[in-house]
Coordinates of C-alpha atoms and ligand atoms in Angstrom, one line a residue:
X1 CA 76.3 98.1 102.0
X2 CA 74.9 101.2 103.5
X3 CA 71.4 100.5 102.2
X4 CA 71.2 97.3 104.2
X5 CA 71.6 99.3 107.4
X6 CA 68.7 101.7 106.7
X7 CA 65.4 101.3 108.5
X8 CA 62.4 103.5 107.6
X9 CA 59.5 103.5 110.0
X10 CA 56.6 105.4 111.5
X11 CA 54.8 105.3 114.8
X12 CA 51.0 104.8 114.6
X13 CA 48.7 105.2 117.6
X14 CA 45.3 106.4 118.7
X15 CA 45.6 109.9 120.1
X16 CA 47.1 110.1 123.6
X17 CA 48.4 106.5 123.6
X18 CA 52.0 107.8 123.7
X19 CA 53.3 108.4 120.2
X20 CA 55.1 111.7 121.0
X21 CA 56.5 110.4 124.3
X22 CA 57.9 107.3 122.6
X23 CA 59.4 109.4 119.7
X24 CA 61.2 111.5 122.3
X25 CA 62.6 108.4 124.0
X26 CA 63.8 107.0 120.7
X27 CA 65.4 110.4 119.8
X28 CA 67.3 110.4 123.1
X29 CA 68.5 106.8 122.8
X30 CA 69.6 107.0 119.2
X31 CA 71.4 110.3 119.4
X32 CA 72.6 109.8 122.9
X33 CA 71.5 113.3 123.5
X34 CA 70.7 114.7 126.9
X35 CA 67.5 116.7 127.2
X36 CA 69.5 119.9 127.3
X37 CA 71.5 119.1 124.2
X38 CA 68.3 118.1 122.4
X39 CA 66.7 121.4 123.3
X40 CA 69.8 123.2 122.1
X41 CA 69.8 121.4 118.9
X42 CA 66.2 122.3 118.3
X43 CA 67.0 125.9 119.1
X44 CA 69.9 125.7 116.6
X45 CA 67.4 124.5 114.1
X46 CA 65.3 127.5 114.8
X47 CA 68.2 129.9 114.5
X48 CA 69.0 128.3 111.2
X49 CA 65.4 128.9 110.2
X50 CA 66.0 132.6 110.8
X51 CA 69.5 132.7 109.2
X52 CA 69.1 130.5 106.2
X53 CA 65.4 130.6 106.0
X54 CA 64.5 126.9 106.2
X55 CA 61.2 125.8 107.7
X56 CA 61.7 123.0 110.1
X57 CA 58.9 120.5 110.4
X58 CA 60.0 117.5 112.4
X59 CA 58.3 114.9 110.4
X60 CA 61.3 112.9 109.0
X61 CA 64.3 112.6 111.3
X62 CA 67.4 110.7 110.5
X63 CA 68.9 108.9 113.5
X64 CA 71.9 106.7 114.1
X65 CA 71.6 103.6 116.2
X66 CA 74.4 101.2 117.3
X67 CA 72.7 97.8 117.6
X68 CA 73.6 94.8 119.7
X69 CA 75.2 93.2 116.7
X70 CA 77.8 96.0 116.7
X71 CA 76.6 97.6 113.5
X72 CA 75.6 101.3 113.0
X73 CA 72.2 101.6 111.6
X74 CA 70.5 104.6 110.0
X75 CA 66.9 105.1 111.1
X76 CA 64.4 107.4 109.4
X77 CA 61.6 108.1 111.8
X78 CA 58.7 109.5 109.8
X79 CA 55.9 111.3 111.6
X80 CA 52.3 111.0 110.5
X81 CA 49.4 113.5 111.0
X82 CA 47.0 112.2 113.6
X83 CA 43.5 112.9 112.3
X84 CA 41.0 111.3 110.0
X85 CA 40.8 114.3 107.7
X86 CA 44.4 113.7 106.8
X87 CA 44.3 109.9 106.3
X88 CA 45.6 110.2 102.7
X89 CA 48.7 112.1 104.0
X90 CA 49.1 109.4 106.7
X91 CA 48.9 106.7 104.0
X92 CA 51.6 108.4 102.0
X93 CA 53.9 108.8 105.0
X94 CA 53.4 105.1 105.7
X95 CA 54.1 104.3 102.0
X96 CA 57.6 105.9 102.6
X97 CA 58.3 103.2 105.3
X98 CA 59.0 99.5 105.5
X99 CA 57.6 99.2 109.0
X100 CA 55.5 100.8 111.7
X101 CA 55.5 100.8 115.5
X102 CA 51.9 100.2 116.6
X103 CA 51.3 101.7 120.0
X104 CA 48.3 100.6 122.1
X105 CA 47.6 102.1 125.6
X106 CA 47.7 99.2 128.1
X107 CA 44.8 100.7 130.0
X108 CA 42.6 101.8 127.1
X109 CA 43.2 99.0 124.6
X110 CA 42.5 99.3 120.9
X111 CA 40.6 102.4 119.8
X112 CA 39.0 103.5 116.5
X113 CA 42.1 105.2 115.2
X114 CA 44.3 102.3 116.2
X115 CA 42.4 100.1 113.8
X116 CA 42.2 102.8 111.0
X117 CA 46.0 103.2 111.2
X118 CA 46.5 99.5 111.2
X119 CA 44.5 99.1 108.0
X120 CA 46.6 101.8 106.4
X121 CA 49.8 100.1 107.4
X122 CA 48.6 96.7 106.1
X123 CA 47.5 98.4 102.8
X124 CA 51.1 99.6 102.5
X125 CA 52.6 96.1 103.3
X126 CA 54.4 97.3 106.4
X127 CA 55.9 95.1 109.0
X128 CA 54.0 96.0 112.2
X129 CA 55.7 95.9 115.6
X130 CA 53.0 95.9 118.3
X131 CA 53.8 97.8 121.5
X132 CA 51.7 97.9 124.6
X133 CA 52.5 101.2 126.2
X134 CA 51.9 102.7 129.7
X135 CA 52.4 99.4 131.5
X136 CA 53.4 101.5 134.5
X137 CA 49.8 102.6 135.1
X138 CA 48.0 100.9 137.9
X139 CA 45.0 100.4 135.6
X140 CA 47.2 98.8 132.9
X141 CA 45.9 95.4 131.7
X142 CA 48.7 94.3 129.3
X143 CA 47.5 90.7 129.1
X144 CA 44.0 91.7 128.1
X145 CA 45.3 94.2 125.6
X146 CA 47.8 91.7 124.1
X147 CA 44.8 89.4 123.5
X148 CA 42.9 92.2 121.9
X149 CA 45.8 92.9 119.5
X150 CA 45.9 89.2 118.5
X151 CA 42.1 89.0 118.0
X152 CA 41.4 92.3 116.5
X153 CA 44.6 93.2 114.6
X154 CA 45.7 89.6 114.0
X155 CA 49.3 90.0 115.3
X156 CA 50.5 87.2 117.6
X157 CA 50.2 88.3 121.2
X158 CA 53.7 87.0 122.0
X159 CA 55.2 89.6 119.6
X160 CA 53.9 92.5 121.7
X161 CA 56.6 94.5 123.4
X162 CA 55.6 95.8 126.8
X163 CA 56.7 99.4 127.3
X164 CA 56.5 102.5 129.3
X165 CA 57.5 105.4 127.2
X166 CA 57.3 107.6 130.3
X167 CA 59.7 105.5 132.4
X168 CA 61.9 104.4 129.4
X169 CA 60.9 100.8 129.8
X170 CA 61.1 98.6 126.7
X171 CA 62.9 101.1 124.5
X172 CA 65.9 99.0 123.8
X173 CA 63.8 96.1 122.9
X174 CA 61.8 98.3 120.5
X175 CA 65.0 99.6 118.8
X176 CA 66.4 96.1 118.4
X177 CA 63.1 94.9 116.9
X178 CA 63.3 97.8 114.4
X179 CA 66.7 96.4 113.3
X180 CA 65.7 92.8 113.2
X181 CA 62.1 92.8 112.1
X182 CA 61.8 95.8 109.7
X183 CA 63.3 95.0 106.3
X184 CA 66.0 97.2 104.7
X185 CA 64.8 99.2 101.7
X186 CA 65.0 97.3 98.3
X187 CA 65.3 99.1 95.0
X188 CA 67.9 99.7 92.3
X189 CA 70.1 102.8 92.8
X190 CA 71.0 102.7 89.0
X191 CA 67.3 102.7 87.9
X192 CA 65.6 105.8 86.7
X193 CA 64.7 108.0 89.7
X194 CA 61.5 107.5 91.5
X195 CA 61.0 109.3 94.8
X196 CA 57.7 109.7 96.6
X197 CA 56.6 113.0 98.1
X198 CA 54.9 112.5 101.4
X199 CA 54.8 116.1 102.6
X200 CA 55.8 119.6 101.6
X201 CA 55.9 123.0 103.3
X202 CA 56.1 126.5 101.8
X203 CA 59.0 128.5 103.1
X204 CA 58.9 132.2 102.4
X205 CA 62.7 132.3 101.7
X206 CA 63.4 129.1 99.8
X207 CA 60.1 128.2 98.2
X208 CA 58.6 124.8 98.7
X209 CA 60.5 122.3 100.7
X210 CA 59.6 118.8 99.6
X211 CA 59.8 115.8 102.0
X212 CA 60.4 112.7 100.0
X213 CA 61.6 109.1 100.0
X214 CA 63.8 107.7 97.3
X215 CA 62.4 104.4 96.1
X216 CA 64.7 103.9 93.1
X217 CA 67.6 105.7 91.5
X218 CA 69.7 108.6 92.8
X219 CA 69.3 112.3 92.8
X220 CA 71.9 115.1 93.0
X221 CA 71.8 119.0 93.2
X222 CA 71.8 120.6 89.8
X223 CA 69.8 117.9 88.1
X224 CA 66.5 118.7 86.4
X225 CA 63.6 116.8 87.9
X226 CA 60.0 116.3 86.9
X227 CA 56.9 115.8 89.0
X228 CA 55.1 113.0 87.3
X229 CA 51.5 113.9 88.2
X230 CA 51.6 117.7 87.7
X231 CA 54.2 117.4 84.9
X232 CA 56.1 120.4 86.3
X233 CA 59.9 120.6 85.9
X234 CA 62.4 122.1 88.3
X235 CA 66.2 122.2 88.9
X236 CA 67.3 120.7 92.2
X237 CA 69.1 123.4 94.3
X238 CA 69.6 121.5 97.6
X239 CA 68.9 118.1 98.9
X240 CA 69.6 116.7 102.4
X241 CA 68.4 115.0 105.6
X242 CA 67.1 116.2 108.9
X243 CA 69.2 115.2 111.9
X244 CA 66.9 117.0 113.1
X245 CA 68.5 120.1 111.7
X246 CA 68.7 120.2 107.9
X247 CA 72.0 118.8 106.6
X248 CA 72.8 119.2 102.9
X249 CA 74.0 116.1 101.0
X250 CA 75.8 115.6 97.7
X251 CA 73.3 112.8 96.7
X252 CA 70.4 110.9 98.0
X253 CA 69.8 107.3 96.9
X254 CA 67.6 104.3 97.4
X255 CA 66.0 104.2 100.9
X256 CA 67.0 107.7 101.8
X257 CA 64.4 110.0 103.3
X258 CA 65.0 113.7 103.2
X259 CA 64.2 117.1 101.7
X260 CA 64.6 118.8 98.4
X261 CA 64.6 122.4 97.5
X262 CA 64.1 123.3 93.8
X263 CA 62.6 126.8 93.4
X264 CA 59.1 125.5 93.6
X265 CA 56.7 128.3 94.2
X266 CA 53.5 126.6 95.2
X267 CA 52.8 123.4 97.2
X268 CA 50.2 122.5 94.6
X269 CA 53.2 121.8 92.2
X270 CA 54.5 119.2 94.6
X271 CA 51.5 117.2 95.6
X272 CA 51.6 114.6 98.4
X273 CA 51.8 111.2 96.7
X274 CA 53.4 112.4 93.5
X275 CA 56.5 110.8 92.1
X276 CA 59.7 112.8 91.5
X277 CA 61.7 111.6 88.5
X278 CA 64.5 113.0 86.3
X279 CA 63.4 115.2 83.3
X280 CA 66.0 113.3 81.2
X281 CA 65.6 109.6 81.4
X282 CA 62.4 109.6 83.4
X283 CA 60.9 106.6 85.0
X284 CA 58.3 104.9 82.8
X285 CA 55.7 104.7 85.5
X286 CA 54.7 106.7 88.6
X287 CA 54.8 105.0 92.0
X288 CA 51.4 103.6 92.9
X289 CA 48.8 105.3 95.1
X290 CA 48.8 108.8 93.9
X291 CA 45.5 110.5 94.4
X292 CA 44.5 114.1 93.9
X293 CA 42.7 115.1 97.1
X294 CA 39.3 116.5 96.7
X295 CA 37.7 118.6 99.4
X296 CA 34.7 116.9 101.0
X297 CA 33.3 119.7 103.2
X298 CA 32.4 123.2 102.0
X299 CA 31.3 126.4 103.7
X300 CA 31.0 130.1 103.0
X301 CA 33.5 132.4 104.6
X302 CA 32.5 136.1 104.8
X303 CA 34.2 139.0 106.5
X304 CA 32.0 140.5 109.2
X305 CA 33.2 143.9 108.0
X306 CA 32.6 144.2 104.2
X307 CA 35.9 146.1 104.0
X308 CA 37.7 142.9 105.0
X309 CA 37.0 141.2 101.6
X310 CA 40.4 142.0 100.1
X311 CA 42.3 141.0 103.2
X312 CA 40.4 137.7 103.3
X313 CA 41.3 137.0 99.7
X314 CA 44.9 137.7 100.5
X315 CA 44.8 135.4 103.5
X316 CA 43.4 132.6 101.4
X317 CA 46.0 133.1 98.7
X318 CA 48.8 132.8 101.3
X319 CA 47.2 129.8 103.1
X320 CA 46.8 128.1 99.7
X321 CA 50.6 128.3 99.1
X322 CA 51.0 125.9 102.0
X323 CA 48.0 123.8 101.6
X324 CA 47.3 121.9 98.4
X325 CA 44.0 120.6 99.5
X326 CA 42.4 124.0 100.4
X327 CA 40.1 125.3 97.7
X328 CA 38.3 128.6 97.4
X329 CA 36.4 130.7 95.0
X330 CA 34.6 134.0 95.2
X331 CA 30.9 133.8 96.0
X332 CA 28.2 136.3 96.7
X333 CA 25.4 135.9 99.1
X334 CA 22.4 138.2 99.1
X335 CA 22.4 138.0 102.9
X336 CA 26.2 138.2 103.6
X337 CA 27.6 140.1 100.6
X338 CA 31.0 139.2 99.1
X339 CA 32.9 136.2 100.4
X340 CA 34.3 132.9 99.4
X341 CA 33.1 129.3 99.1
X342 CA 35.9 127.2 100.5
X343 CA 36.5 123.4 100.3
X344 CA 38.2 121.4 103.0
X345 CA 39.2 117.8 103.5
X346 CA 37.1 117.6 106.6
X347 CA 35.8 119.4 109.6
X348 CA 39.1 119.7 111.5
X349 CA 40.8 121.0 108.3
X350 CA 38.0 123.6 108.1
X351 CA 38.4 124.6 111.7
X352 CA 42.2 125.0 111.4
X353 CA 41.8 127.3 108.3
X354 CA 39.1 129.4 110.0
X355 CA 41.2 129.8 113.1
X356 CA 44.3 130.7 111.2
X357 CA 42.4 133.4 109.2
X358 CA 41.1 134.9 112.4
X359 CA 44.3 134.7 114.4
X360 CA 47.1 135.1 112.0
X361 CA 45.3 137.6 109.7
X362 CA 43.1 139.3 112.2
X363 CA 39.9 139.0 110.1
X364 CA 36.6 138.4 111.8
X365 CA 34.6 135.8 109.9
X366 CA 31.0 134.8 109.5
X367 CA 31.0 131.1 108.5
X368 CA 28.0 129.4 107.1
X369 CA 27.1 125.8 108.1
X370 CA 29.3 123.2 106.5
X371 CA 27.9 121.3 103.6
X372 CA 28.9 118.3 101.5
X373 CA 28.8 118.0 97.7
X374 CA 25.4 116.7 96.5
X375 CA 25.0 115.1 93.2
X376 CA 21.8 116.2 91.5
X377 CA 20.3 114.7 88.3
X378 CA 17.8 117.1 86.8
X379 CA 14.7 116.2 84.9
X380 CA 16.7 117.3 81.8
X381 CA 19.3 114.5 82.6
X382 CA 21.9 117.1 83.6
X383 CA 24.2 116.2 86.4
X384 CA 25.0 119.0 88.9
X385 CA 27.4 119.0 91.8
X386 CA 26.0 121.2 94.4
X387 CA 28.3 122.4 97.2
X388 CA 26.1 125.2 98.4
X389 CA 22.5 124.4 99.6
X390 CA 21.1 127.6 98.2
X391 CA 22.1 126.6 94.7
X392 CA 19.9 123.5 94.8
X393 CA 17.5 123.6 91.8
X394 CA 13.7 123.7 92.5
X395 CA 12.2 120.4 93.5
X396 CA 10.2 120.0 90.3
X397 CA 13.4 120.2 88.3
X398 CA 15.1 117.4 90.3
X399 CA 15.0 113.8 89.1
X400 CA 17.2 112.5 92.0
X401 CA 19.8 113.5 94.6
X402 CA 22.7 111.5 95.9
X403 CA 24.9 112.3 98.8
X404 CA 28.3 111.0 100.1
X405 CA 28.2 108.2 102.8
X406 CA 30.9 107.2 105.2
X407 CA 31.5 103.9 106.9
X408 CA 31.8 104.9 110.6
X409 CA 33.4 102.7 113.2
X410 CA 32.6 103.5 116.8
X411 CA 34.3 101.7 119.7
X412 CA 32.7 102.0 123.0
X413 CA 32.3 100.3 126.4
X414 CA 29.2 98.2 126.1
X415 CA 27.2 100.2 128.6
X416 CA 26.9 102.9 125.9
X417 CA 25.9 100.6 123.0
X418 CA 22.3 101.9 123.4
X419 CA 23.1 105.7 123.2
X420 CA 25.6 105.1 120.3
X421 CA 23.1 103.2 118.2
X422 CA 20.4 105.7 119.0
X423 CA 22.7 108.5 117.8
X424 CA 23.6 106.6 114.6
X425 CA 19.9 106.0 113.8
X426 CA 19.0 109.6 114.5
X427 CA 21.8 110.6 112.0
X428 CA 20.1 108.4 109.3
X429 CA 22.7 105.6 109.8
X430 CA 22.3 102.1 108.3
X431 CA 23.4 99.4 110.7
X432 CA 26.2 97.3 109.3
X433 CA 27.9 95.3 112.1
X434 CA 28.6 95.0 115.8
X435 CA 31.5 93.1 117.3
X436 CA 32.7 92.5 120.8
X437 CA 36.4 93.3 121.2
X438 CA 36.4 91.7 124.6
X439 CA 33.8 91.2 127.4
X440 CA 33.2 95.0 127.8
X441 CA 34.1 96.8 124.6
X442 CA 32.2 96.8 121.4
X443 CA 33.0 97.9 117.8
X444 CA 29.8 99.3 116.1
X445 CA 29.8 99.9 112.3
X446 CA 27.2 102.1 110.5
X447 CA 27.0 103.7 107.1
X448 CA 26.1 107.3 107.7
X449 CA 25.6 110.3 105.4
X450 CA 28.7 112.5 105.6
X451 CA 26.4 115.5 105.9
X452 CA 25.2 114.1 109.3
X453 CA 28.7 113.6 110.5
X454 CA 30.0 117.1 109.6
X455 CA 28.2 119.0 112.1
X456 CA 28.0 117.7 115.6
X457 CA 28.3 113.9 115.4
X458 CA 31.6 113.7 117.2
X459 CA 30.7 116.1 120.0
X460 CA 27.4 114.4 120.6
X461 CA 29.0 111.0 120.5
X462 CA 31.6 112.1 123.1
X463 CA 28.9 113.6 125.4
X464 CA 26.6 110.6 125.1
X465 CA 29.4 108.2 126.1
X466 CA 31.1 110.5 128.7
X467 CA 34.1 110.6 126.4
X468 CA 34.6 106.9 126.3
X469 CA 33.8 106.2 122.7
X470 CA 36.3 106.7 119.9
X471 CA 35.3 107.2 116.3
X472 CA 36.8 106.9 112.8
X473 CA 35.3 107.0 109.3
X474 CA 36.1 106.6 105.7
X475 CA 34.2 107.8 102.7
X476 CA 32.5 104.9 100.8
X477 CA 30.7 106.7 98.0
X478 CA 27.5 108.3 96.9
X479 CA 24.0 107.0 97.5
X480 CA 20.6 108.3 96.5
X481 CA 18.6 109.9 99.3
X482 CA 15.3 111.6 99.5
X483 CA 16.6 115.1 100.1
X484 CA 15.0 118.5 99.8
X485 CA 16.2 122.1 100.2
X486 CA 14.7 123.9 103.1
X487 CA 14.8 127.7 103.0
X488 CA 14.7 130.0 106.0
X489 CA 12.8 133.3 105.9
X490 CA 13.4 136.2 108.3
X491 CA 10.8 138.9 108.2
X492 CA 9.4 137.3 105.0
X493 CA 12.7 137.4 103.2
X494 CA 14.6 134.3 102.1
X495 CA 18.1 134.2 103.6
X496 CA 20.3 132.3 101.2
X497 CA 23.1 131.7 103.7
X498 CA 20.6 129.8 106.0
X499 CA 19.3 127.3 103.4
X500 CA 19.9 123.7 104.3
X501 CA 19.4 120.3 102.6
X502 CA 17.4 117.9 104.7
X503 CA 15.9 114.5 104.4
X504 CA 12.2 114.8 103.5
X505 CA 11.2 112.5 106.4
X506 CA 12.9 114.8 108.9
X507 CA 12.0 118.1 107.3
X508 CA 9.1 119.1 109.5
X509 CA 10.9 118.2 112.7
X510 CA 14.1 120.0 111.6
X511 CA 12.2 123.0 110.4
X512 CA 10.6 123.4 113.8
X513 CA 13.9 123.0 115.6
X514 CA 15.6 125.5 113.4
X515 CA 13.0 128.3 113.6
X516 CA 12.9 127.9 117.4
X517 CA 16.6 128.0 117.6
X518 CA 16.8 131.1 115.5
X519 CA 14.2 132.8 117.6
X520 CA 16.3 132.2 120.6
X521 CA 19.6 133.2 119.0
X522 CA 18.6 136.4 117.1
X523 CA 18.3 139.3 119.5
X524 CA 15.1 141.2 119.6
X525 CA 14.8 144.0 117.1
X526 CA 12.7 147.2 117.2
X527 CA 9.9 145.3 115.4
X528 CA 8.5 141.8 115.5
X529 CA 10.3 139.4 113.2
X530 CA 8.6 136.2 111.9
X531 CA 11.0 133.3 111.3
X532 CA 9.8 130.7 108.8
X533 CA 11.0 127.5 107.3
X534 CA 9.8 126.6 103.8
X535 CA 10.1 123.9 101.2
X536 CA 9.4 125.4 97.8
X537 CA 6.5 127.7 98.4
X538 CA 5.2 125.8 101.4
X539 CA 5.8 127.2 104.9
X540 CA 6.4 124.2 107.1
X541 CA 7.4 125.8 110.4
X542 CA 7.1 129.2 112.0
X543 CA 8.1 131.2 115.1
X544 CA 8.3 134.8 116.1
X545 CA 11.0 137.1 117.5
X546 CA 9.1 139.6 119.6
X547 CA 9.9 143.3 119.4
X548 CA 12.3 144.8 121.8
X549 CA 10.4 146.4 124.7
X550 CA 12.6 149.4 125.4
X551 CA 15.9 150.8 124.4
X552 CA 18.6 149.3 126.6
X553 CA 20.3 152.6 127.0
X554 CA 17.2 154.5 128.1
X555 CA 17.7 153.4 131.6
X556 CA 21.2 154.8 131.8
X557 CA 20.5 158.3 130.6
X558 CA 21.5 160.8 133.2
X559 CA 22.9 157.9 135.2
X560 CA 26.3 156.5 135.8
X561 CA 28.5 157.2 132.8
X562 CA 30.9 154.4 133.2
X563 CA 28.0 151.9 133.5
X564 CA 26.7 153.4 130.2
X565 CA 30.1 153.0 128.6
X566 CA 30.3 149.4 129.8
X567 CA 26.9 148.6 128.4
X568 CA 27.9 150.1 125.0
X569 CA 31.1 148.2 124.9
X570 CA 29.3 145.0 125.7
X571 CA 26.8 145.7 123.0
X572 CA 29.7 146.4 120.6
X573 CA 31.3 143.1 121.5
X574 CA 28.1 141.2 120.9
X575 CA 27.8 143.0 117.6
X576 CA 31.2 142.0 116.4
X577 CA 29.8 138.8 115.0
X578 CA 26.5 140.2 113.9
X579 CA 25.6 140.7 110.3
X580 CA 22.8 142.9 109.1
X581 CA 20.7 140.7 106.9
X582 CA 17.9 142.7 105.3
X583 CA 16.9 144.8 108.3
X584 CA 17.5 142.1 110.9
X585 CA 20.7 141.7 112.9
X586 CA 21.8 138.1 112.8
X587 CA 24.6 136.7 115.0
X588 CA 27.3 134.2 113.8
X589 CA 25.8 131.3 115.8
X590 CA 22.6 131.5 113.8
X591 CA 24.4 130.5 110.6
X592 CA 25.7 127.4 112.3
X593 CA 22.5 126.5 114.1
X594 CA 20.7 125.3 111.0
X595 CA 22.5 121.9 111.2
X596 CA 22.0 121.4 114.9
X597 CA 19.5 118.8 116.0
X598 CA 18.5 119.7 119.5
Ligands
GDP601 P1 50.2 111.0 121.6 O1 49.0 111.8 121.5 O2 50.1 109.6 121.1 O3 51.4 111.7 120.9 O4 50.5 110.8 123.1 P2 51.6 111.6 124.0 O5 53.0 111.0 123.8 O6 51.4 113.0 123.9 O7 51.1 111.0 125.5 C1 49.8 111.3 126.0 C2 49.8 111.3 127.5 O8 50.2 110.0 128.0 C3 50.9 112.3 128.0 O9 50.3 112.9 129.2 C4 52.0 111.4 128.4 O10 52.8 111.9 129.4 C5 51.3 110.1 128.8 N1 52.2 108.9 128.6 C6 52.9 108.6 127.5 N2 53.5 107.4 127.6 C7 53.2 107.0 128.9 C8 53.6 105.9 129.7 O11 54.3 105.0 129.3 N3 53.1 105.8 130.9 C9 52.3 106.8 131.5 N4 51.8 106.6 132.7 N5 51.9 107.9 130.8 C10 52.4 108.0 129.5
MG602 MG1 51.5 113.6 120.0

């Protein structure tokens, strides 16, 4: 039966351990394509994108493989996003598979993301095939890494396949192992339809293209389907597989991985993790594991130029079409004017969206420091969720405040254990565990407030360990903390966009750092500007921006015109990211600086 010859799998790895290179090798081997043909095929796909208007995202490719047993197998290779912000998407991609290739760099060994991915694979009951890659490197230590795989991941070291994706070593063994070790899909093709959505993209011509895996039942074009979580119904227009170009099919059944087009207007109608069933004869229950993703990190986005507000709203509307986890709502700041409060899955997600708004839509942004959601219980027993520090109620109205914590795992060579622990302590971390992976590498576990992670934890970790440490985290829940709102005043005026929430024990120290930093970042004005930090009515730190001594242009009058023009241009450039706050000009960096610690 065809279904017995299907194998669905993903490749999981820490970044740079060789996932893309191995995927390329597998594509070559299975399609017997030359590099040139492969390029042509990709170009084909792009032409098709123009002609038929189908967005191609190579995250589920169907491949054919003739195994040593003489049979033709159908592989679906499902790609996974590679960042902690998207771990739910990774988990759903893995849920569409029966197996995973686990790649570990033979010179680096197991890193934080390796473990995080392994946990996700185990949660989804996948058969894991361990691969030690880059054995061609002079610094490769395959025996040591095999042992690490056995000790840390719990897979027998003899099962490890030694490979060099670069040189094409071990690829046949990997493909045979996919056939032998990964089970064929199980499931009843006659049962009511249940298909899991693991990704979707918005296409301007065809609407949403859903990427899904049929777990039970069969689906055909023309049928009416229902999304079980969102309860939206649509008529299937086209279904098919990616080879890698989209190829329409008359039906998709158990074990198939492919796409569906059904006049869906918005990706939020086809959420990752949702179950597709038929409108008539629906499945009684959804597939397990559906979760509506809630944003964890919030910040304010404001156009530098107040006229950019409408353009910014339009940009967010467009981006939302393609991103079900992006949230935004209009917000007004006394300091920054009209803008939006936006919610993101994490910092990377936030950076991606900011960058796209600036690049693709040409809007210059002022972004406020990222914040998490604080849970506040007031003295009237009201529960508030605060995603903007300036909305924090007055101290005397607060009974208690809780904040989200993460379990952070840092893997580092043992020479950096000191600096890593120091950083975690400084970020209010609670020590949980420390384990040696081998004689020179350590896994350190801390519970740390998410608010301390969102700003510069990762960058500081990298610089304190000369890039050798790797890091991963998962949200573990809310805990009470002794937190207060700290306001910043410029020229005696409270600047709402600069308010931060800090731990009371660190308030004085932070306040001092922030006012000094602002003093250095804000250019001199015509007059002296006091910078103050306050908690409630109490000023806890102060510094002063001295008045400008003379007009910069004064020197140039009567002088060299081109020099004058250059100076003006330079000033203009500097001004691009300045915002007039009250009567003080404040640069973009100032809004981010409130979270910085040194
Ligand atoms: P990914 O981030 O996991 O997708 O990793 P890539 O496939 O992009 O590979 C990261 C880097 O490692 C690239 O520079 C590759 O050329 C290199 N690389 C991948 N596989 C091998 C290998 O088997 N041997 C060597 N020496 N380098 C490799
Ligand atoms: Mg890659």
